[in-house]
JSON list of C-alpha atoms in Angstrom, two decimals:
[
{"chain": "Y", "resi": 1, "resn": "UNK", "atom": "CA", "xyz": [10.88, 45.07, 22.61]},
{"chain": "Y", "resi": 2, "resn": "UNK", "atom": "CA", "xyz": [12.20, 48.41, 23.10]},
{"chain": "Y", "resi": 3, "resn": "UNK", "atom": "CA", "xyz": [8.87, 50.06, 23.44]},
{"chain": "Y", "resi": 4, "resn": "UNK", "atom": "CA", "xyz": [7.50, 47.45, 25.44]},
{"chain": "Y", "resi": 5, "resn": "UNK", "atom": "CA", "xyz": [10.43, 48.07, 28.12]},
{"chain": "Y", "resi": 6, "resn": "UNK", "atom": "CA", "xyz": [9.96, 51.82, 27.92]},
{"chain": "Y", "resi": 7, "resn": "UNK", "atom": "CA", "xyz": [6.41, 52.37, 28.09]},
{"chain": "Y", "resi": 8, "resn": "UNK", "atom": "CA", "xyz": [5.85, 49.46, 30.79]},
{"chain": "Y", "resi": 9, "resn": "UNK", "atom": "CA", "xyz": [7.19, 48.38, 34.06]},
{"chain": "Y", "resi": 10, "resn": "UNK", "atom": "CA", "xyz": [9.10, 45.27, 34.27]},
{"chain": "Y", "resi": 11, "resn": "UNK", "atom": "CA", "xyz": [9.17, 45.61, 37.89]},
{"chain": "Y", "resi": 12, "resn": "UNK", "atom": "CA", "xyz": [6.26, 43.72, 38.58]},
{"chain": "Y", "resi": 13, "resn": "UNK", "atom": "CA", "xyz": [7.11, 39.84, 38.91]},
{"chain": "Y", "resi": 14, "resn": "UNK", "atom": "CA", "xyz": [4.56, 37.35, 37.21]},
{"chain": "Y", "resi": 15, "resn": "UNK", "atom": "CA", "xyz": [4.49, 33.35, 38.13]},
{"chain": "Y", "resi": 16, "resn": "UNK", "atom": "CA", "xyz": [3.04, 31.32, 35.59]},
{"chain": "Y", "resi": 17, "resn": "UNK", "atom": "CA", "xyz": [2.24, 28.10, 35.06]},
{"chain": "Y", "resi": 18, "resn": "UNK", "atom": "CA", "xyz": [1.13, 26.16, 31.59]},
{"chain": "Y", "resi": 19, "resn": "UNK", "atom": "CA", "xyz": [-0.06, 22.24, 30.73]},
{"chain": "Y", "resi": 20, "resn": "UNK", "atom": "CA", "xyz": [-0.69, 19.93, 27.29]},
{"chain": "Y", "resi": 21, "resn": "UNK", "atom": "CA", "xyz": [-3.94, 18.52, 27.96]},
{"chain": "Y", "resi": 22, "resn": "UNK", "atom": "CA", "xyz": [-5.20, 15.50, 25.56]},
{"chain": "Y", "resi": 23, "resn": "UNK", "atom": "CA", "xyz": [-8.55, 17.02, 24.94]},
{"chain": "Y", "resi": 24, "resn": "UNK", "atom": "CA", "xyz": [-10.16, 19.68, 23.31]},
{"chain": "Y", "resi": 25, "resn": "UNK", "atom": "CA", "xyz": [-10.92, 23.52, 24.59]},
{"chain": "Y", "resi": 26, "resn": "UNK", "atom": "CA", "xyz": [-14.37, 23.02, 24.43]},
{"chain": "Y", "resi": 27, "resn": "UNK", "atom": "CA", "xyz": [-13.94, 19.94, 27.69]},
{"chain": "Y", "resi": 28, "resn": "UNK", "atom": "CA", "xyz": [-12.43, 22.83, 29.87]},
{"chain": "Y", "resi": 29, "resn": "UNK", "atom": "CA", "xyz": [-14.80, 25.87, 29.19]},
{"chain": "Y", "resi": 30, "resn": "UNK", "atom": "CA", "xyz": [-16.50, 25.44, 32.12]},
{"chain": "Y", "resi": 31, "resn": "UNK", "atom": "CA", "xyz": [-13.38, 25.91, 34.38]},
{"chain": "Y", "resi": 32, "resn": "UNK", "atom": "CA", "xyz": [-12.31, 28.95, 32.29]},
{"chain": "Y", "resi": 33, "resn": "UNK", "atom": "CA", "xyz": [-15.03, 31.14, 33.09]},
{"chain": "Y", "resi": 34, "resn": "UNK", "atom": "CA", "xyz": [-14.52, 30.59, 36.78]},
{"chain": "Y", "resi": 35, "resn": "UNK", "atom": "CA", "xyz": [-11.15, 31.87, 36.76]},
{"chain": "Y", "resi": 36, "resn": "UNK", "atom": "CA", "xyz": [-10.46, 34.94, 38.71]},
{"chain": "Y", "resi": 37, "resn": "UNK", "atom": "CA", "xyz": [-10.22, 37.94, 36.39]},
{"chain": "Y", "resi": 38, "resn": "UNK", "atom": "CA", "xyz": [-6.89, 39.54, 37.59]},
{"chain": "Y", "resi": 39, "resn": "UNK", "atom": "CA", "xyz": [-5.53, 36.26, 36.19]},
{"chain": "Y", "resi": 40, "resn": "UNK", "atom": "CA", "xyz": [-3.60, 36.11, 32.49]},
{"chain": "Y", "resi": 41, "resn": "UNK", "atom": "CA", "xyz": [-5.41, 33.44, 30.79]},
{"chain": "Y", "resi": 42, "resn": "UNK", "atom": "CA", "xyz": [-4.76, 31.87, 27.50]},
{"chain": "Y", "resi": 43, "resn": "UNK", "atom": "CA", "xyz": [-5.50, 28.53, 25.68]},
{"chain": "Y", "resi": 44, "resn": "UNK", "atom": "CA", "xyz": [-3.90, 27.67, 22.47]},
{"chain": "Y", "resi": 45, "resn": "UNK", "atom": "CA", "xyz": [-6.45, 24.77, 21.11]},
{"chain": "Y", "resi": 46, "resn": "UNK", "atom": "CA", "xyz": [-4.22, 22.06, 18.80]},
{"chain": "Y", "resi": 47, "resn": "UNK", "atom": "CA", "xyz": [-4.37, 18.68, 16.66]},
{"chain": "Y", "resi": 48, "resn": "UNK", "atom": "CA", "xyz": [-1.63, 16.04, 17.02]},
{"chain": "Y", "resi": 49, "resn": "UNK", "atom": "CA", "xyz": [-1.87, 13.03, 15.55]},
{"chain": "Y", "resi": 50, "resn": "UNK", "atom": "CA", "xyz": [-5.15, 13.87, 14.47]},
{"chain": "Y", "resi": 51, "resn": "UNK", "atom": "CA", "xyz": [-6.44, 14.24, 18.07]},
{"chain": "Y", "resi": 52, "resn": "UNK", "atom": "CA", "xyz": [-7.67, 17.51, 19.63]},
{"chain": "Y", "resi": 53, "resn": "UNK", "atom": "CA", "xyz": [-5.06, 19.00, 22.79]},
{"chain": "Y", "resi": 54, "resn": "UNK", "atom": "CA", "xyz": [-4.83, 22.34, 23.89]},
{"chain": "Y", "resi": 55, "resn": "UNK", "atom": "CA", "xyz": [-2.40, 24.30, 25.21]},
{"chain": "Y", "resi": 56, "resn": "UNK", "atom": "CA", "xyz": [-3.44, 26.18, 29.08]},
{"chain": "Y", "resi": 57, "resn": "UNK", "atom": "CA", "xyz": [-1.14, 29.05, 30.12]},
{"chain": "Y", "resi": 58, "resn": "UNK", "atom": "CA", "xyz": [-2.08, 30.52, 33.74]},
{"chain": "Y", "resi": 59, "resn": "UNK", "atom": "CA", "xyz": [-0.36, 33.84, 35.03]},
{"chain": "Y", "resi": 60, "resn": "UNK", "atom": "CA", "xyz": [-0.34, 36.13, 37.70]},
{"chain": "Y", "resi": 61, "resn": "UNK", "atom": "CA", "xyz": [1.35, 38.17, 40.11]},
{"chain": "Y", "resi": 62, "resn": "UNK", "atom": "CA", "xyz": [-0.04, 35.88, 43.49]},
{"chain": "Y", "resi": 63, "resn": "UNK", "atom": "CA", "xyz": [1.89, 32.39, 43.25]},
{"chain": "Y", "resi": 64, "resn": "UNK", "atom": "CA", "xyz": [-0.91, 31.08, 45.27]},
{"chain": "Y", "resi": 65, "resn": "UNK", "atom": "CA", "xyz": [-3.87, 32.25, 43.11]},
{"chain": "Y", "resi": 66, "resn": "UNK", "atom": "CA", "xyz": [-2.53, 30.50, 39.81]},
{"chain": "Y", "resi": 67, "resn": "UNK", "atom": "CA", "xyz": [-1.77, 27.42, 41.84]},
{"chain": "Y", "resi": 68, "resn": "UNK", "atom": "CA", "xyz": [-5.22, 27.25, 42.84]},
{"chain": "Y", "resi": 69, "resn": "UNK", "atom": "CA", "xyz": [-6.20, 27.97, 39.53]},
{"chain": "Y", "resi": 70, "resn": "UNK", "atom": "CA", "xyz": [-3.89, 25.12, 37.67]},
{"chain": "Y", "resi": 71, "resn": "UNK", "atom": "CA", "xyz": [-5.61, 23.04, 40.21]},
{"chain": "Y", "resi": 72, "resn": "UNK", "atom": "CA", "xyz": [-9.08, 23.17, 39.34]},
{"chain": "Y", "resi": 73, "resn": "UNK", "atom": "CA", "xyz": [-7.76, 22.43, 35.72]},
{"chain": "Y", "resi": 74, "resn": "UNK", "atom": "CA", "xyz": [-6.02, 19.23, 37.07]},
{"chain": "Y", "resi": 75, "resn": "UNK", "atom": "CA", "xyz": [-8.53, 17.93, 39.39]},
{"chain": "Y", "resi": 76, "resn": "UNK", "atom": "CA", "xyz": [-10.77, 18.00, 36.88]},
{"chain": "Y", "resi": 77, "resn": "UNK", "atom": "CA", "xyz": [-8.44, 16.01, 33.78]},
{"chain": "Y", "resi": 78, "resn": "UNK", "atom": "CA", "xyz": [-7.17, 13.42, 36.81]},
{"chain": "Y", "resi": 79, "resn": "UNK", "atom": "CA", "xyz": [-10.96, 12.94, 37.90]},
{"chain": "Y", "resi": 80, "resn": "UNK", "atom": "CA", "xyz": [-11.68, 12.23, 33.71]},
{"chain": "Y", "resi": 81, "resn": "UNK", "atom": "CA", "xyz": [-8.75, 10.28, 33.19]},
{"chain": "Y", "resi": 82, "resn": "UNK", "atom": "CA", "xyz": [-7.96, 12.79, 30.28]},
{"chain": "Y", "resi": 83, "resn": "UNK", "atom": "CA", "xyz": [-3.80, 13.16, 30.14]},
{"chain": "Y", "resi": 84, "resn": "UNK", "atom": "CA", "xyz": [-1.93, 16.20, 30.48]},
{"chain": "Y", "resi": 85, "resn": "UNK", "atom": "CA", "xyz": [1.68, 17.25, 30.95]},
{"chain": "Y", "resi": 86, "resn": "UNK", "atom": "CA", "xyz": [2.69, 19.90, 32.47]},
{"chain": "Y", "resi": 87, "resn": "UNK", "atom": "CA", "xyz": [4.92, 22.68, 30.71]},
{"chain": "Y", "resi": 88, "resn": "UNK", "atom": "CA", "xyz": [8.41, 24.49, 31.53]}
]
């Protein structure tokens, strides 16, 4: 932690938002390659209960820009009736 604090600037403030979807990675690849590349991306693909979910974590330093990302992402589940809940 140290080094991370010395060697870069904390001064720049992120937003981020992050969702549980009930389906696998593979369902959403399509949206992830249109994302814009100044975004931070990451999925973290899962099994509960046996069932594939994955994990979507969108961050950036424009609010707007990850909103409009996240929304592609949920248009997309609520159009396929796949469930999702969004994270804190």
């Amino acid at each position: 932690d140290q080094a991370l604090s010395e060697y870069y600037s904390s001064s720049i403030a992120t937003y981020r938002e992050s969702f549980l979807a009930s389906t696998s990675e593979n369902t959403l690849i399509h949206i992830m390659n249109q994302l814009d590349k100044e975004l931070e991306f990451s999925s973290l693909p899962m099994f509960i209960d046996g069932k594939a979910h994955v994990e979507i974590s969108i961050a950036g330093v424009s609010e707007e820009l990850v909103k409009l990302s996240i929304s592609l992402f949920m248009d997309y589940l609520d159009t396929n009736s796949i469930k999702y809940t969004k994270l804190k």
